Amino acid sequence: MSEEAKAWILSRVGSLPKTSVGWFRAGVGFYNKKEYNLSIECFKKAVALDPENYNAYQIMARACIATNRKEDAIVALKESVKLDNPSDWQLLVELTAGQTGK
């Protein structure tokens, strides 16, 4: 988590999230503000606290796409579908079309 993200949250909220859900919701807030890099940091923190938070992987992938980080998006989507999130299969197939191997 960058100091920029921590400072932004602390200056406006006064504290940092303590749970995966809290970091996920902060990430969604940044995502909605089109602050994609800050949202990715929050989603990474969310999955560090709860590796089964497929929602964080799901939106992280979309933030990665918005910042032209296709490979990072694919990694996040693969984690999401490993957790049985069926809604990410379509985007994963679209992003990996034409690739060979893993």
Tab-separated table of C-alpha atoms in Angstrom:
chain	number	residue	atom	x	y	z
A	1	MET	CA	0.000	0.000	0.000
A	2	SER	CA	1.535	3.259	-1.079
A	3	GLU	CA	1.880	6.200	1.217
A	4	GLU	CA	-0.238	8.187	-1.246
A	5	ALA	CA	-3.210	5.868	-0.819
A	6	LYS	CA	-2.832	5.723	2.960
A	7	ALA	CA	-2.522	9.508	3.177
A	8	TRP	CA	-5.590	10.029	0.988
A	9	ILE	CA	-7.729	7.751	3.139
A	10	LEU	CA	-6.363	9.074	6.438
A	11	SER	CA	-6.848	12.713	5.457
A	12	ARG	CA	-10.492	12.192	4.591
A	13	VAL	CA	-11.608	9.391	6.872
A	14	GLY	CA	-9.210	9.542	9.777
A	15	SER	CA	-8.383	5.837	9.859
A	16	LEU	CA	-7.549	2.942	7.575
A	17	PRO	CA	-9.715	-0.107	6.938
A	18	LYS	CA	-8.960	-3.105	9.135
A	19	THR	CA	-10.720	-5.838	7.172
A	20	SER	CA	-10.724	-7.256	3.682
A	21	VAL	CA	-14.240	-5.931	3.141
A	22	GLY	CA	-13.151	-2.468	4.277
A	23	TRP	CA	-10.227	-2.423	1.840
A	24	PHE	CA	-12.501	-3.771	-0.897
A	25	ARG	CA	-15.047	-0.995	-0.339
A	26	ALA	CA	-12.258	1.634	-0.308
A	27	GLY	CA	-11.047	0.162	-3.600
A	28	VAL	CA	-14.517	0.423	-5.092
A	29	GLY	CA	-14.631	4.061	-4.000
A	30	PHE	CA	-11.345	4.796	-5.762
A	31	TYR	CA	-12.481	2.788	-8.796
A	32	ASN	CA	-15.689	4.816	-9.035
A	33	LYS	CA	-13.607	8.015	-8.890
A	34	LYS	CA	-11.464	6.609	-11.745
A	35	GLU	CA	-8.452	6.490	-9.416
A	36	TYR	CA	-7.585	3.063	-10.757
A	37	ASN	CA	-4.044	2.738	-9.391
A	38	LEU	CA	-5.223	3.571	-5.872
A	39	SER	CA	-8.115	1.133	-6.254
A	40	ILE	CA	-5.710	-1.641	-7.302
A	41	GLU	CA	-3.658	-1.039	-4.155
A	42	CYS	CA	-6.763	-1.349	-2.002
A	43	PHE	CA	-7.868	-4.529	-3.760
A	44	LYS	CA	-4.404	-6.047	-3.267
A	45	LYS	CA	-4.669	-5.280	0.447
A	46	ALA	CA	-8.162	-6.821	0.506
A	47	VAL	CA	-6.972	-10.112	-1.003
A	48	ALA	CA	-3.893	-10.159	1.221
A	49	LEU	CA	-6.270	-10.184	4.195
A	50	ASP	CA	-8.732	-12.599	2.575
A	51	PRO	CA	-7.397	-14.563	-0.412
A	52	GLU	CA	-10.934	-15.807	-1.105
A	53	ASN	CA	-12.360	-12.320	-1.723
A	54	TYR	CA	-13.201	-12.920	-5.378
A	55	ASN	CA	-15.010	-9.583	-5.586
A	56	ALA	CA	-11.694	-7.807	-5.020
A	57	TYR	CA	-10.035	-9.846	-7.777
A	58	GLN	CA	-12.969	-9.124	-10.059
A	59	ILE	CA	-12.892	-5.335	-9.781
A	60	MET	CA	-9.080	-5.279	-9.577
A	61	ALA	CA	-9.041	-6.900	-13.019
A	62	ARG	CA	-11.230	-4.169	-14.424
A	63	ALA	CA	-9.025	-1.477	-12.874
A	64	CYS	CA	-6.005	-3.179	-14.442
A	65	ILE	CA	-7.724	-3.115	-17.822
A	66	ALA	CA	-8.445	0.601	-17.368
A	67	THR	CA	-4.717	1.201	-16.793
A	68	ASN	CA	-3.585	-1.000	-19.703
A	69	ARG	CA	-2.249	-3.732	-17.415
A	70	LYS	CA	-3.696	-6.673	-19.338
A	71	GLU	CA	-1.410	-9.328	-17.830
A	72	ASP	CA	-2.245	-8.193	-14.290
A	73	ALA	CA	-5.936	-8.281	-15.226
A	74	ILE	CA	-5.582	-11.854	-16.465
A	75	VAL	CA	-3.872	-12.914	-13.232
A	76	ALA	CA	-6.669	-11.348	-11.157
A	77	LEU	CA	-9.377	-12.938	-13.302
A	78	LYS	CA	-7.742	-16.356	-13.014
A	79	GLU	CA	-7.796	-16.001	-9.228
A	80	SER	CA	-11.448	-14.989	-9.360
A	81	VAL	CA	-12.525	-17.975	-11.428
A	82	LYS	CA	-10.454	-20.334	-9.241
A	83	LEU	CA	-12.750	-19.186	-6.437
A	84	ASP	CA	-15.780	-20.283	-8.499
A	85	ASN	CA	-16.838	-16.800	-9.599
A	86	PRO	CA	-18.603	-17.650	-12.869
A	87	SER	CA	-19.121	-14.053	-13.980
A	88	ASP	CA	-15.431	-13.565	-14.852
A	89	TRP	CA	-15.106	-16.448	-17.311
A	90	GLN	CA	-16.294	-14.381	-20.261
A	91	LEU	CA	-13.828	-11.538	-19.724
A	92	LEU	CA	-11.008	-13.995	-19.045
A	93	VAL	CA	-11.691	-15.820	-22.316
A	94	GLU	CA	-11.861	-12.522	-24.209
A	95	LEU	CA	-8.553	-11.282	-22.771
A	96	THR	CA	-6.745	-14.547	-23.405
A	97	ALA	CA	-8.082	-15.201	-26.916
A	98	GLY	CA	-5.179	-15.812	-29.234
A	99	GLN	CA	-2.738	-16.682	-26.445
A	100	THR	CA	-1.078	-20.066	-26.287
A	101	GLY	CA	-0.084	-22.077	-23.226
A	102	LYS	CA	-0.945	-21.145	-19.665
